[in-house]
Amino acid sequence: MMFDGTAHRPWAYRQLMPSVASAVDAALPASIKAPIADKLLEAADRLTFDRQVEEGPPLAREPAYVIRYYLVYHMAFASLFGASLLLVRLCLMHGLSLAGSLLGSVLFLLLLPFLLSKGGYYYDLGELFFMAAYLVLLLDRRWRLACIPLAIVATVNKESFLFFILTTLPLCLTYGQGLKGVLRDRPGIAITIAAAVAAAAAHAIMLADFDHVAGNEVQFWLVENVLFYLDPRSLFHIEQTYGLFAFAGYSPVMLALLIGTGIIALPRLSMKVRCYAGMTALVSLPLFLLFAYSGETRNLSLFYPVTGLFLGVTFDWILAQSTHFRAAQSPAA
């Protein structure tokens, strides 16, 4: 449906990977395209699909879609791999050790499938990549201007990127003593505003392109969410992740992990990052309650970079404590 332009709104706007795949597929000469498609179809016949789509065979077995299907698959995987490296870079830029940065990035990626409760999509992985890339660029004064074109591409991937840009405003401030100590980083603020305008304009253009398809710009779930989150039984839903029955994204395990790492990490992070985490909560939580389906923790994706930093700081702290303990227990001590 995304390839054919018939997907309902708001999903219809998430066009980056399908559009790139379709463009590549259309540009391939028939002499090259046919043998590639034959090989992919042959490979698909040997695969065991755990789930079938409700109507028709999986796209990996559809000759008209097979090349585009695999292109999207590999773009999504590349996004995830690139995001892992960017999360490491982001942690290093905030003064964490390489070991803590690597461990935090790896654990976050391992936990990500649990956060993709009730199903995840290719654009979720692209979103993580673009958010991490934006933060790395914003913090590097040499490359800040690249945030503006990146915001356009990221918005074509998922229209909510505009709200992510708004959460980064605290990173463009310098904090000193009292309110008078807040000094404006004018170039950073200007670039943030320009990136937000570029993202809004990109989405406005897409609104006209998909005005004819069914669906709405957003779906309202406030009443259902209030009932869901007031019910303590909602914390104990079970899902199948990694082929195992385990806790869902909204569960005591994930809440304890986020709260526990936050308690360890926040005092050890700069005021900028603490304010950025607070701004993320201020922007994300109302949107989550209003427009996210109950229990769909992937719609808290604006917290992904914050969570990655929390995990990195926590591992840094654990490694430091371990080093101090070994030093205290050594014969020399």
Coordinates of C-alpha atoms in Angstrom, one line a residue:
M1 CA 0.0 0.0 0.0
M2 CA 2.9 2.4 0.7
F3 CA 4.5 1.5 -2.7
D4 CA 1.1 2.0 -4.5
G5 CA 0.3 5.3 -2.6
T6 CA -2.9 3.8 -1.2
A7 CA -2.0 3.6 2.5
H8 CA -4.2 5.5 4.9
R9 CA -3.1 8.7 6.6
P10 CA -1.1 9.3 8.7
W11 CA 1.0 6.3 7.6
A12 CA 0.9 7.4 4.0
Y13 CA 3.3 10.3 4.8
R14 CA 6.1 8.1 5.8
Q15 CA 7.5 7.8 2.3
L16 CA 11.2 8.0 2.4
M17 CA 12.2 4.4 2.1
P18 CA 9.3 3.3 -0.1
S19 CA 10.0 6.2 -2.5
V20 CA 13.7 5.5 -2.6
A21 CA 13.1 1.8 -3.2
S22 CA 10.5 2.6 -6.0
A23 CA 12.9 5.0 -7.7
V24 CA 15.8 2.5 -7.7
D25 CA 13.5 -0.3 -8.9
A26 CA 12.2 1.9 -11.7
A27 CA 15.7 3.0 -12.8
L28 CA 17.1 -0.6 -13.0
P29 CA 17.3 -1.8 -16.6
A30 CA 15.2 -4.9 -17.3
S31 CA 18.3 -6.9 -18.2
I32 CA 19.6 -6.3 -14.6
K33 CA 16.3 -6.3 -12.8
A34 CA 14.9 -9.7 -14.1
P35 CA 17.8 -11.9 -12.8
I36 CA 17.9 -10.0 -9.5
A37 CA 14.2 -10.6 -9.0
D38 CA 14.5 -14.2 -9.9
K39 CA 17.3 -14.8 -7.4
L40 CA 15.3 -13.0 -4.6
L41 CA 12.2 -15.0 -5.4
E42 CA 14.2 -18.2 -5.4
A43 CA 15.7 -17.3 -2.0
A44 CA 12.2 -16.3 -0.6
D45 CA 10.9 -19.8 -1.5
R46 CA 13.5 -21.3 0.9
L47 CA 12.5 -18.9 3.8
T48 CA 10.0 -19.7 6.5
F49 CA 7.7 -16.8 7.2
D50 CA 6.4 -16.8 10.7
R51 CA 3.5 -14.5 9.8
Q52 CA 1.6 -14.1 6.6
V53 CA -0.1 -10.9 5.6
E54 CA -3.8 -11.0 5.9
E55 CA -4.4 -10.7 2.2
G56 CA -2.1 -12.3 -0.4
P57 CA 1.4 -13.7 0.0
P58 CA 4.3 -11.8 1.6
L59 CA 5.8 -9.1 -0.6
A60 CA 9.1 -11.0 -0.6
R61 CA 7.3 -13.5 -2.9
E62 CA 5.6 -11.0 -5.2
P63 CA 7.6 -10.4 -8.4
A64 CA 6.3 -6.8 -8.8
Y65 CA 7.5 -5.9 -5.3
V66 CA 10.3 -8.2 -4.4
I67 CA 13.2 -5.9 -5.2
R68 CA 11.6 -2.9 -3.5
Y69 CA 10.8 -5.1 -0.5
Y70 CA 14.4 -6.1 0.0
L71 CA 15.6 -2.6 -0.6
V72 CA 13.4 -1.3 2.2
Y73 CA 14.5 -4.1 4.4
H74 CA 18.2 -3.3 3.9
M75 CA 17.7 0.4 4.3
A76 CA 15.9 -0.2 7.6
F77 CA 18.8 -2.5 8.8
A78 CA 21.4 0.1 7.6
S79 CA 19.5 2.8 9.6
L80 CA 19.6 0.6 12.7
F81 CA 23.3 -0.1 12.3
G82 CA 24.1 3.6 11.6
A83 CA 22.0 4.6 14.6
S84 CA 24.1 2.3 16.9
L85 CA 27.3 4.1 15.8
L86 CA 25.7 7.5 16.2
L87 CA 24.5 6.7 19.7
V88 CA 28.1 5.8 20.6
R89 CA 29.3 9.0 19.1
L90 CA 26.6 11.0 21.0
C91 CA 27.6 9.4 24.3
L92 CA 31.3 10.2 23.6
M93 CA 30.4 13.8 22.9
H94 CA 28.9 14.0 26.4
G95 CA 32.1 12.8 28.0
L96 CA 31.4 9.2 28.5
S97 CA 34.0 6.4 28.1
L98 CA 34.1 4.3 25.0
A99 CA 33.2 1.2 27.0
G100 CA 30.2 2.8 28.6
S101 CA 29.1 4.3 25.2
L102 CA 29.4 1.0 23.4
L103 CA 27.6 -1.0 26.2
G104 CA 24.8 1.6 26.4
S105 CA 24.3 1.6 22.6
V106 CA 24.2 -2.2 22.4
L107 CA 21.8 -2.7 25.3
F108 CA 19.5 0.0 23.9
L109 CA 19.3 -1.7 20.5
L110 CA 18.7 -5.1 22.2
L111 CA 15.8 -3.5 24.2
L112 CA 14.4 -1.8 21.1
P113 CA 12.2 -4.7 20.0
F114 CA 10.5 -4.7 23.4
L115 CA 9.7 -1.0 22.9
L116 CA 8.2 -1.8 19.5
S117 CA 5.1 -3.1 21.2
K118 CA 2.1 -4.1 19.0
G119 CA 4.4 -4.1 16.0
G120 CA 7.1 -1.8 14.6
Y121 CA 7.8 -0.4 11.1
Y122 CA 10.7 0.3 8.9
Y123 CA 10.4 4.1 9.5
D124 CA 10.8 3.5 13.3
L125 CA 14.4 2.5 12.6
G126 CA 14.9 5.4 10.2
E127 CA 13.6 7.7 12.9
L128 CA 16.1 6.6 15.4
F129 CA 18.9 7.1 12.9
F130 CA 17.8 10.7 12.0
M131 CA 17.3 11.7 15.7
A132 CA 20.8 10.5 16.6
A133 CA 22.3 12.1 13.5
Y134 CA 20.5 15.4 14.3
L135 CA 21.8 15.5 17.8
V136 CA 25.4 14.7 16.7
L137 CA 25.3 17.5 14.1
L138 CA 23.7 20.0 16.4
L139 CA 26.4 19.5 19.0
D140 CA 29.2 19.9 16.5
R141 CA 29.4 23.6 15.5
R142 CA 31.2 22.8 12.3
W143 CA 28.3 20.8 10.9
R144 CA 25.2 22.4 12.4
L145 CA 23.9 23.8 9.1
A146 CA 23.4 20.2 8.0
C147 CA 20.6 19.9 10.5
I148 CA 18.3 21.8 8.1
P149 CA 18.5 19.5 5.1
L150 CA 18.5 16.5 7.4
A151 CA 15.2 17.7 9.0
I152 CA 13.6 17.7 5.6
V153 CA 14.7 14.1 4.8
A154 CA 13.8 13.0 8.3
T155 CA 10.3 14.5 8.0
V156 CA 9.7 12.5 4.8
N157 CA 10.6 9.4 6.8
K158 CA 8.2 10.3 9.6
E159 CA 6.2 13.6 10.1
S160 CA 6.7 13.7 13.9
F161 CA 10.3 14.8 13.4
L162 CA 9.2 18.4 13.8
F163 CA 8.3 17.7 17.5
F164 CA 11.7 16.1 18.0
I165 CA 13.4 19.3 16.8
L166 CA 11.5 21.3 19.4
T167 CA 12.8 19.1 22.2
T168 CA 16.4 20.0 21.3
L169 CA 16.0 23.7 22.0
P170 CA 17.6 23.4 25.5
L171 CA 20.7 22.1 23.9
C172 CA 21.2 25.5 22.3
L173 CA 21.4 27.3 25.7
T174 CA 24.3 27.9 28.1
Y175 CA 23.5 27.6 31.8
G176 CA 25.2 29.6 34.5
Q177 CA 24.2 31.0 37.9
G178 CA 20.5 31.9 38.1
L179 CA 18.2 33.0 35.3
K180 CA 20.6 35.6 34.1
G181 CA 23.1 32.9 33.5
V182 CA 21.1 31.5 30.7
L183 CA 22.9 32.8 27.6
R184 CA 21.5 32.4 24.2
D185 CA 23.4 30.4 21.6
R186 CA 22.0 32.4 18.8
P187 CA 23.4 30.4 15.9
G188 CA 22.1 27.2 17.5
I189 CA 18.6 28.6 18.1
A190 CA 18.5 30.0 14.5
I191 CA 19.4 26.7 13.1
T192 CA 16.9 24.9 15.3
I193 CA 14.1 27.3 14.2
A194 CA 15.2 27.0 10.5
A195 CA 15.2 23.2 10.8
A196 CA 11.7 23.2 12.4
V197 CA 10.4 25.5 9.6
A198 CA 11.9 23.2 6.9
A199 CA 10.3 20.2 8.5
A200 CA 6.9 21.9 8.7
A201 CA 7.2 23.0 5.1
A202 CA 8.2 19.5 3.9
H203 CA 5.2 18.0 5.7
A204 CA 2.8 20.7 4.3
I205 CA 3.9 19.8 0.8
M206 CA 3.2 16.1 1.5
L207 CA -0.3 17.0 2.9
A208 CA -1.4 18.0 -0.5
D209 CA 0.1 14.9 -2.2
F210 CA -1.9 12.6 0.0
D211 CA -5.1 14.6 0.6
H212 CA -7.0 12.1 -1.6
V213 CA -6.3 9.0 0.5
A214 CA -8.4 7.8 3.4
G215 CA -7.6 8.4 7.0
N216 CA -6.8 11.5 9.1
E217 CA -3.8 13.5 10.0
V218 CA -3.9 12.1 13.5
Q219 CA -6.0 9.6 15.5
F220 CA -7.3 10.6 18.9
W221 CA -6.9 8.0 21.7
L222 CA -7.1 10.1 24.9
V223 CA -10.2 8.4 26.5
E224 CA -8.9 4.9 25.7
N225 CA -5.5 5.8 27.0
V226 CA -6.8 7.2 30.3
L227 CA -8.7 4.0 30.9
F228 CA -5.7 1.9 29.9
Y229 CA -3.1 3.6 32.0
L230 CA -5.4 3.8 35.1
D231 CA -5.8 0.1 35.0
P232 CA -2.8 -1.6 36.8
R233 CA -3.4 -4.8 34.8
S234 CA -2.2 -3.0 31.7
L235 CA 1.4 -3.2 33.2
F236 CA 1.4 -7.0 32.9
H237 CA 0.6 -7.7 29.2
I238 CA 2.7 -10.4 27.6
E239 CA 4.1 -10.2 24.1
Q240 CA 6.3 -12.4 21.9
T241 CA 9.7 -10.8 21.4
Y242 CA 12.8 -12.6 20.0
G243 CA 10.5 -15.6 19.7
L244 CA 10.0 -15.7 23.4
F245 CA 7.0 -14.7 25.5
A246 CA 8.1 -11.8 27.6
F247 CA 7.0 -8.4 29.0
A248 CA 5.6 -5.7 26.8
G249 CA 7.0 -2.3 26.3
Y250 CA 4.7 -0.8 28.9
S251 CA 5.7 -3.0 31.9
P252 CA 7.3 -2.8 35.3
V253 CA 10.5 -4.0 33.8
M254 CA 10.9 -1.2 31.3
L255 CA 9.6 1.4 33.7
A256 CA 12.1 0.3 36.4
L257 CA 14.9 0.4 33.8
L258 CA 14.0 3.9 32.7
I259 CA 13.5 5.3 36.2
G260 CA 16.6 3.5 37.6
T261 CA 18.9 4.6 34.8
G262 CA 17.4 8.1 35.0
I263 CA 18.2 8.3 38.8
I264 CA 21.8 7.3 38.1
A265 CA 22.3 9.4 34.9
L266 CA 20.6 12.7 35.5
P267 CA 22.9 14.0 38.2
R268 CA 25.9 13.0 36.1
L269 CA 24.7 14.8 32.9
S270 CA 25.1 18.4 32.1
M271 CA 22.3 20.9 32.7
K272 CA 21.8 21.1 29.0
V273 CA 21.0 17.4 28.7
R274 CA 18.9 17.4 31.8
C275 CA 16.8 20.2 30.4
Y276 CA 16.7 18.4 27.0
A277 CA 15.3 15.3 28.8
G278 CA 12.7 17.5 30.6
M279 CA 11.7 19.1 27.3
T280 CA 11.4 15.7 25.7
A281 CA 8.9 14.7 28.5
L282 CA 7.1 18.0 28.1
V283 CA 6.6 17.5 24.4
S284 CA 6.3 13.7 24.1
L285 CA 4.0 12.7 27.0
P286 CA 0.9 14.9 25.9
L287 CA 1.3 13.7 22.3
F288 CA 1.6 10.1 23.5
L289 CA -1.6 10.4 25.6
L290 CA -3.6 12.2 22.8
F291 CA -2.5 10.4 19.7
A292 CA -0.8 7.1 20.5
Y293 CA -2.6 3.8 20.6
S294 CA -2.7 2.3 24.1
G295 CA 0.5 0.6 25.1
E296 CA 2.3 1.5 21.9
T297 CA 5.6 2.5 23.5
R298 CA 7.3 3.0 20.2
N299 CA 5.3 6.3 20.1
L300 CA 7.5 7.5 22.9
S301 CA 10.4 7.4 20.4
L302 CA 11.4 11.0 21.2
F303 CA 12.8 9.4 24.4
Y304 CA 15.1 7.1 22.4
P305 CA 18.2 9.3 22.4
V306 CA 17.6 10.2 26.1
T307 CA 17.3 6.5 27.0
G308 CA 20.5 5.8 25.1
L309 CA 22.4 8.5 27.1
F310 CA 20.9 7.2 30.3
L311 CA 22.1 3.7 29.6
G312 CA 25.6 4.9 28.6
V313 CA 26.0 7.0 31.8
T314 CA 24.7 4.1 33.9
F315 CA 27.3 1.7 32.4
D316 CA 30.0 4.4 32.8
W317 CA 29.0 4.6 36.5
I318 CA 29.0 0.8 36.9
L319 CA 32.4 0.5 35.3
A320 CA 33.8 3.2 37.5
Q321 CA 32.4 1.6 40.6
S322 CA 33.9 -1.7 39.6
T323 CA 37.3 -0.1 39.1
H324 CA 37.2 1.6 42.5
F325 CA 36.1 -1.7 44.1
R326 CA 39.0 -3.6 42.5
A327 CA 41.5 -0.9 43.5
A328 CA 40.2 -1.0 47.1
Q329 CA 40.6 -4.8 47.2
S330 CA 44.1 -4.9 45.6
P331 CA 47.1 -5.8 47.8
A332 CA 48.7 -2.4 47.1
A333 CA 45.7 -0.7 48.5

